CSV table of C-alpha atoms in Angstrom, one decimal:
chain,number,residue,atom,x,y,z
A,1,UNK,CA,173.6,23.0,-154.9
A,2,UNK,CA,170.1,23.7,-155.0
A,3,UNK,CA,167.9,22.8,-158.2
A,4,UNK,CA,165.4,25.3,-159.9
A,5,UNK,CA,162.2,23.5,-158.8
A,6,UNK,CA,164.0,23.7,-154.8
A,7,UNK,CA,164.1,27.7,-154.9
A,8,UNK,CA,160.9,27.9,-155.5
A,9,UNK,CA,160.7,26.6,-151.7
A,10,UNK,CA,163.1,29.0,-150.4
A,11,UNK,CA,161.8,31.3,-148.6
A,12,UNK,CA,161.8,35.1,-149.5
A,13,UNK,CA,163.6,36.4,-145.8
A,14,UNK,CA,165.3,33.9,-145.3
A,15,UNK,CA,167.5,34.2,-149.1
A,16,UNK,CA,167.3,37.8,-148.7
A,17,UNK,CA,169.0,37.6,-145.3
A,18,UNK,CA,171.5,35.1,-146.9
A,19,UNK,CA,172.0,37.0,-150.3
A,20,UNK,CA,172.2,40.5,-149.0
A,21,UNK,CA,174.6,40.3,-145.7
A,22,UNK,CA,177.4,39.2,-148.6
A,23,UNK,CA,178.7,41.8,-149.3
A,24,UNK,CA,180.0,40.5,-152.8
A,25,UNK,CA,177.0,39.7,-153.4
A,26,UNK,CA,175.4,42.8,-152.7
A,27,UNK,CA,178.1,44.5,-154.9
A,28,UNK,CA,178.0,41.8,-158.2
A,29,UNK,CA,173.6,42.1,-158.2
A,30,UNK,CA,174.1,45.8,-157.4
A,31,UNK,CA,176.8,46.6,-160.7
A,32,UNK,CA,173.7,44.0,-162.8
A,33,UNK,CA,171.7,46.3,-162.4
A,34,UNK,CA,173.1,49.6,-162.8
A,35,UNK,CA,176.0,49.2,-165.5
A,36,UNK,CA,176.1,47.0,-168.5
A,37,UNK,CA,175.5,47.8,-172.5
A,38,UNK,CA,178.5,50.2,-172.0
A,39,UNK,CA,175.9,53.4,-171.2
A,40,UNK,CA,177.0,54.1,-168.4
A,41,UNK,CA,176.7,58.1,-167.0
A,42,UNK,CA,179.1,59.9,-165.4
A,43,UNK,CA,181.0,58.8,-162.0
A,44,UNK,CA,179.4,60.9,-159.7
A,45,UNK,CA,175.7,59.5,-161.4
A,46,UNK,CA,177.0,56.4,-161.3
A,47,UNK,CA,178.0,56.5,-157.7
A,48,UNK,CA,174.4,58.0,-156.5
A,49,UNK,CA,172.8,55.2,-158.3
A,50,UNK,CA,174.5,52.8,-156.2
A,51,UNK,CA,174.5,54.7,-152.9
A,52,UNK,CA,170.9,55.1,-153.1
A,53,UNK,CA,170.5,51.1,-154.5
A,54,UNK,CA,172.0,50.3,-151.2
A,55,UNK,CA,170.5,51.5,-148.8
A,56,UNK,CA,167.6,50.4,-150.3
A,57,UNK,CA,168.5,46.7,-150.3
A,58,UNK,CA,169.5,47.2,-147.3
A,59,UNK,CA,165.9,48.8,-145.6
A,60,UNK,CA,164.7,45.1,-147.9
A,61,UNK,CA,167.7,43.7,-145.6
A,62,UNK,CA,166.1,44.8,-142.5
A,63,UNK,CA,162.4,44.1,-143.2
A,64,UNK,CA,164.0,40.4,-143.4
A,65,UNK,CA,165.6,40.1,-141.1
A,66,UNK,CA,162.7,41.7,-138.9
A,67,UNK,CA,160.4,38.8,-141.0
A,68,UNK,CA,158.3,41.6,-142.0
A,69,UNK,CA,156.4,40.6,-144.9
A,70,UNK,CA,157.5,41.8,-148.1
A,71,UNK,CA,154.0,42.0,-150.3
A,72,UNK,CA,151.0,42.6,-148.0
A,73,UNK,CA,148.3,40.0,-149.2
A,74,UNK,CA,144.9,39.7,-149.3
A,75,UNK,CA,141.5,38.2,-151.5
A,76,UNK,CA,139.7,40.2,-153.4
A,77,UNK,CA,136.7,40.1,-155.8
A,78,UNK,CA,137.7,41.3,-159.1
A,79,UNK,CA,134.9,41.1,-162.3
A,80,UNK,CA,133.2,38.6,-160.2
A,81,UNK,CA,136.0,36.5,-159.1
A,82,UNK,CA,138.1,36.1,-156.7
A,83,UNK,CA,141.5,36.8,-156.6
A,84,UNK,CA,144.6,36.9,-154.8
A,85,UNK,CA,146.0,40.1,-154.8
A,86,UNK,CA,150.0,40.8,-153.3
A,87,UNK,CA,151.8,44.9,-153.4
A,88,UNK,CA,154.7,44.6,-152.0
A,89,UNK,CA,155.8,47.4,-149.3
A,90,UNK,CA,156.8,51.0,-150.2
A,91,UNK,CA,160.4,49.9,-150.3
A,92,UNK,CA,160.3,46.6,-152.6
A,93,UNK,CA,157.3,48.8,-155.2
A,94,UNK,CA,160.6,51.5,-155.5
A,95,UNK,CA,163.5,49.2,-155.9
A,96,UNK,CA,161.2,47.4,-159.1
A,97,UNK,CA,159.9,50.4,-160.1
A,98,UNK,CA,163.6,51.9,-160.4
A,99,UNK,CA,165.9,49.2,-161.2
A,100,UNK,CA,164.0,45.9,-161.5
A,101,UNK,CA,161.6,47.2,-164.4
A,102,UNK,CA,164.5,48.7,-166.1
A,103,UNK,CA,166.2,45.6,-166.3
A,104,UNK,CA,163.4,43.3,-167.4
A,105,UNK,CA,162.7,45.9,-170.6
A,106,UNK,CA,166.6,44.7,-171.9
A,107,UNK,CA,164.0,41.7,-173.0
A,108,UNK,CA,162.1,43.0,-175.9
A,109,UNK,CA,158.1,42.5,-176.7
A,110,UNK,CA,157.0,40.3,-179.3
A,111,UNK,CA,155.7,42.9,-181.6
A,112,UNK,CA,152.2,41.1,-181.2
A,113,UNK,CA,152.1,41.5,-177.4
A,114,UNK,CA,149.9,44.9,-176.9
A,115,UNK,CA,148.6,45.1,-173.2
A,116,UNK,CA,150.2,47.1,-171.0
A,117,UNK,CA,152.6,48.1,-173.0
A,118,UNK,CA,153.5,51.7,-174.2
A,119,UNK,CA,151.9,53.7,-177.4
A,120,UNK,CA,149.4,51.0,-177.8
A,121,UNK,CA,145.4,51.4,-176.8
A,122,UNK,CA,142.9,48.6,-177.2
A,123,UNK,CA,141.1,50.6,-180.1
A,124,UNK,CA,144.9,50.5,-181.5
A,125,UNK,CA,145.2,47.0,-181.0
A,126,UNK,CA,141.8,46.2,-182.7
A,127,UNK,CA,142.5,48.2,-185.4
A,128,UNK,CA,145.8,45.9,-186.7
A,129,UNK,CA,142.5,43.4,-187.1
A,130,UNK,CA,141.0,45.5,-189.5
A,131,UNK,CA,139.2,44.1,-191.1
A,132,UNK,CA,137.0,41.7,-189.0
A,133,UNK,CA,134.7,39.8,-190.2
A,134,UNK,CA,135.5,36.6,-188.1
A,135,UNK,CA,137.2,36.2,-184.8
A,136,UNK,CA,138.2,33.8,-181.7
A,137,UNK,CA,139.2,35.0,-178.4
A,138,UNK,CA,140.2,33.0,-175.3
A,139,UNK,CA,142.3,33.6,-171.8
A,140,UNK,CA,144.1,31.7,-170.0
A,141,UNK,CA,143.6,29.9,-166.5
A,142,UNK,CA,144.5,32.4,-164.1
A,143,UNK,CA,147.5,33.8,-165.8
A,144,UNK,CA,150.0,35.6,-163.6
A,145,UNK,CA,149.4,32.5,-161.4
A,146,UNK,CA,150.5,30.0,-163.5
A,147,UNK,CA,153.2,31.2,-164.9
A,148,UNK,CA,155.8,28.5,-162.9
A,149,UNK,CA,159.1,29.6,-161.1
A,150,UNK,CA,160.9,28.1,-163.5
A,151,UNK,CA,159.8,30.4,-166.5
A,152,UNK,CA,161.2,33.1,-164.2
A,153,UNK,CA,164.6,32.3,-162.9
A,154,UNK,CA,165.2,31.8,-166.6
A,155,UNK,CA,164.0,35.0,-168.1
A,156,UNK,CA,166.3,36.4,-165.1
A,157,UNK,CA,169.0,34.2,-165.7
A,158,UNK,CA,168.9,35.2,-169.6
A,159,UNK,CA,169.3,38.5,-168.9
A,160,UNK,CA,172.6,38.2,-167.2
A,161,UNK,CA,175.8,39.4,-169.2
A,162,UNK,CA,177.9,35.3,-170.3
A,163,UNK,CA,180.4,36.8,-168.8
A,164,UNK,CA,179.1,36.8,-165.0
A,165,UNK,CA,180.5,32.5,-163.1
A,166,UNK,CA,177.8,30.1,-163.2
A,167,UNK,CA,177.3,30.1,-159.5
A,168,UNK,CA,176.8,34.1,-159.5
A,169,UNK,CA,174.5,34.2,-162.4
A,170,UNK,CA,172.6,31.2,-160.9
A,171,UNK,CA,172.3,33.1,-157.3
A,172,UNK,CA,171.4,36.2,-158.7
A,173,UNK,CA,168.6,34.8,-160.8
A,174,UNK,CA,167.2,33.5,-157.9
A,175,UNK,CA,167.4,36.3,-156.0
A,176,UNK,CA,165.5,38.2,-158.9
A,177,UNK,CA,162.8,35.1,-160.2
A,178,UNK,CA,161.8,35.1,-155.5
A,179,UNK,CA,161.5,39.1,-155.3
A,180,UNK,CA,159.4,39.0,-158.3
A,181,UNK,CA,157.2,36.3,-157.5
A,182,UNK,CA,155.0,35.6,-153.9
A,183,UNK,CA,153.3,32.0,-152.6
A,184,UNK,CA,150.0,30.3,-154.0
A,185,UNK,CA,148.7,27.8,-152.0
A,186,UNK,CA,151.2,24.6,-154.0
A,187,UNK,CA,154.0,27.2,-156.0
A,188,UNK,CA,154.8,29.9,-156.4
A,189,UNK,CA,153.8,32.6,-159.3
A,190,UNK,CA,153.9,35.9,-160.9
A,191,UNK,CA,151.7,38.6,-158.3
A,192,UNK,CA,148.7,39.8,-158.8
A,193,UNK,CA,149.1,44.1,-157.9
A,194,UNK,CA,152.9,44.6,-158.8
A,195,UNK,CA,154.4,47.2,-160.9
A,196,UNK,CA,156.4,44.6,-162.5
A,197,UNK,CA,154.2,41.7,-163.1
A,198,UNK,CA,152.6,42.6,-166.0
A,199,UNK,CA,156.3,44.1,-167.8
A,200,UNK,CA,157.1,40.0,-166.5
A,201,UNK,CA,154.3,37.8,-168.2
A,202,UNK,CA,154.8,39.5,-171.4
A,203,UNK,CA,158.1,39.4,-171.7
A,204,UNK,CA,157.5,35.3,-170.6
A,205,UNK,CA,154.9,34.7,-173.5
A,206,UNK,CA,157.5,36.0,-176.0
A,207,UNK,CA,157.9,32.4,-177.3
A,208,UNK,CA,154.2,31.6,-177.5
A,209,UNK,CA,153.6,34.4,-179.3
A,210,UNK,CA,156.0,33.8,-181.8
A,211,UNK,CA,154.4,30.6,-182.9
A,212,UNK,CA,151.4,32.1,-182.9
A,213,UNK,CA,152.2,34.8,-184.6
A,214,UNK,CA,153.9,31.6,-187.6
A,215,UNK,CA,151.1,30.0,-187.6
A,216,UNK,CA,148.6,33.5,-187.9
A,217,UNK,CA,150.5,33.9,-191.0
A,218,UNK,CA,150.2,30.8,-192.6
A,219,UNK,CA,146.7,30.3,-192.4
A,220,UNK,CA,146.0,34.1,-193.3
A,221,UNK,CA,144.7,35.7,-190.0
A,222,UNK,CA,145.8,38.2,-187.6
A,223,UNK,CA,146.2,37.3,-184.3
A,224,UNK,CA,147.1,39.9,-181.2
A,225,UNK,CA,147.8,39.5,-177.3
A,226,UNK,CA,146.4,42.1,-174.8
A,227,UNK,CA,148.1,40.6,-171.6
A,228,UNK,CA,146.1,37.4,-171.7
A,229,UNK,CA,143.0,38.5,-174.0
A,230,UNK,CA,143.9,36.3,-176.9
A,231,UNK,CA,142.4,37.2,-180.5
A,232,UNK,CA,142.8,35.7,-183.7
A,233,UNK,CA,140.4,37.3,-186.4
A,234,UNK,CA,139.8,36.6,-190.4
A,235,UNK,CA,139.2,39.0,-192.7
A,236,UNK,CA,136.9,36.8,-194.6
A,237,UNK,CA,133.4,34.9,-193.1
A,238,UNK,CA,135.2,31.9,-191.7
A,239,UNK,CA,134.2,28.3,-189.5
A,240,UNK,CA,134.9,28.3,-186.6
A,241,UNK,CA,136.8,24.9,-187.2
A,242,UNK,CA,139.9,27.1,-188.9
A,243,UNK,CA,140.1,28.6,-185.5
A,244,UNK,CA,140.3,26.0,-183.3
A,245,UNK,CA,144.2,24.6,-183.4
A,246,UNK,CA,144.7,27.6,-182.0
A,247,UNK,CA,143.6,26.5,-178.7
A,248,UNK,CA,145.5,22.7,-178.9
A,249,UNK,CA,148.7,24.9,-179.1
A,250,UNK,CA,148.5,27.5,-176.7
A,251,UNK,CA,148.1,24.7,-174.1
A,252,UNK,CA,151.1,23.5,-175.0
A,253,UNK,CA,153.4,26.2,-173.6
A,254,UNK,CA,150.0,27.3,-171.1
A,255,UNK,CA,147.0,26.7,-169.5
A,256,UNK,CA,143.7,28.6,-171.4
A,257,UNK,CA,140.4,28.7,-169.1
A,258,UNK,CA,137.7,26.6,-171.1
A,259,UNK,CA,135.1,28.7,-169.8
A,260,UNK,CA,136.2,31.0,-172.3
A,261,UNK,CA,136.3,30.9,-175.5
A,262,UNK,CA,134.5,32.9,-177.7
A,263,UNK,CA,133.9,32.7,-181.0
A,264,UNK,CA,132.3,36.0,-183.8
A,265,UNK,CA,131.4,35.7,-186.7
A,266,UNK,CA,128.8,38.0,-189.0
A,267,UNK,CA,128.6,41.6,-188.9
A,268,UNK,CA,129.8,42.9,-184.7
A,269,UNK,CA,132.6,41.5,-183.6
A,270,UNK,CA,133.0,42.2,-180.3
A,271,UNK,CA,136.7,42.2,-178.5
A,272,UNK,CA,138.3,43.8,-175.3
A,273,UNK,CA,135.3,45.4,-174.0
A,274,UNK,CA,134.4,47.0,-177.7
A,275,UNK,CA,131.9,46.3,-180.9
A,276,UNK,CA,133.6,46.3,-184.7
A,277,UNK,CA,130.8,47.2,-187.1
A,278,UNK,CA,131.8,47.9,-190.8
A,279,UNK,CA,135.5,48.1,-190.1
A,280,UNK,CA,134.9,51.0,-187.4
A,281,UNK,CA,135.1,50.1,-183.1
A,282,UNK,CA,133.3,51.9,-179.8
A,283,UNK,CA,133.1,50.5,-177.3
A,284,UNK,CA,130.2,49.3,-175.9
A,285,UNK,CA,129.1,48.6,-172.4
A,286,UNK,CA,128.6,45.7,-170.2
A,287,UNK,CA,125.3,45.2,-170.8
A,288,UNK,CA,125.5,45.7,-174.7
A,289,UNK,CA,128.1,42.8,-174.3
A,290,UNK,CA,126.0,40.7,-172.4
A,291,UNK,CA,123.3,40.6,-174.3
A,292,UNK,CA,125.5,40.5,-178.1
A,293,UNK,CA,128.2,38.8,-177.2
A,294,UNK,CA,128.2,35.2,-178.5
A,295,UNK,CA,128.6,32.6,-175.3
A,296,UNK,CA,131.2,31.1,-175.1
A,297,UNK,CA,131.9,27.4,-176.5
A,298,UNK,CA,131.4,24.2,-175.5
A,299,UNK,CA,135.1,22.9,-174.6
A,300,UNK,CA,134.1,19.9,-174.6
A,301,UNK,CA,131.8,19.2,-177.2
A,302,UNK,CA,135.5,20.5,-180.3
A,303,UNK,CA,138.0,18.8,-178.2
A,304,UNK,CA,136.6,15.9,-176.9
A,305,UNK,CA,136.9,12.1,-178.5
A,306,UNK,CA,136.8,13.1,-181.5
A,307,UNK,CA,138.5,15.8,-183.2
A,308,UNK,CA,136.1,18.7,-184.6
A,309,UNK,CA,139.1,21.2,-185.7
A,310,UNK,CA,141.7,21.3,-188.0
A,311,UNK,CA,145.6,21.3,-186.1
A,312,UNK,CA,147.4,24.0,-186.4
């Protein structure tokens, strides 16, 4: 019996062949993508969707047998950093956009997670922080890449109904997890370039969002997240030590990028490419941001052997 850590070592093409050549496994997969929550459409609609999905899976199986890569991967400079981009082929993209995305969205996103979610803009997200006189903001390190395969697997496993057998849940979860992740140097993680990655990412951070929201409320602070950009703010002019416990807390879940931790207080607060001044939010140019925004804090100055912050 495989354990989850070993699942990540399986090649995608090998697993697709094993899974999709079995009629029972394939049908179980289709049933779970199409028929759930007692919201079945008419029989003709169900038959059409099942047939369409069946053909799509056959195309994936054909690619797997021919050893064709399902992702086109290359490195590209994005915002001054070299990133690995992985874009699914046409068939896999259609499967993700038309079926897997709806499956993922069965799990709600946390109300404080805004980036990439319907109805949210950067400006609307920042409005939840008004009035704002001090703020700590930070990013995660290699955010998509560092979502462990185990978290992706557990996410899909939790979406499947209880009446499915343990072995079926394991194999379907493994199918989705391998399909939704790509190989990095020494691990699998969410790909940058996939139409479902941001939605997976947002939902995989639900428990962190929940705890950061609770801890922020206890300290009369406001919290929000725009994909991997975290913001904690106060309507009062507070010192940096009051905020820094959030870094320690977040690091228990995912690694924070030490070079991208910013603290600001005073009249002008720069967040998510915007400026907050006197409760007004306006876009600022990259040049203005580089000129006016405070430099990142020195991580070791605050998180060395002598703690200089309040734990959360």
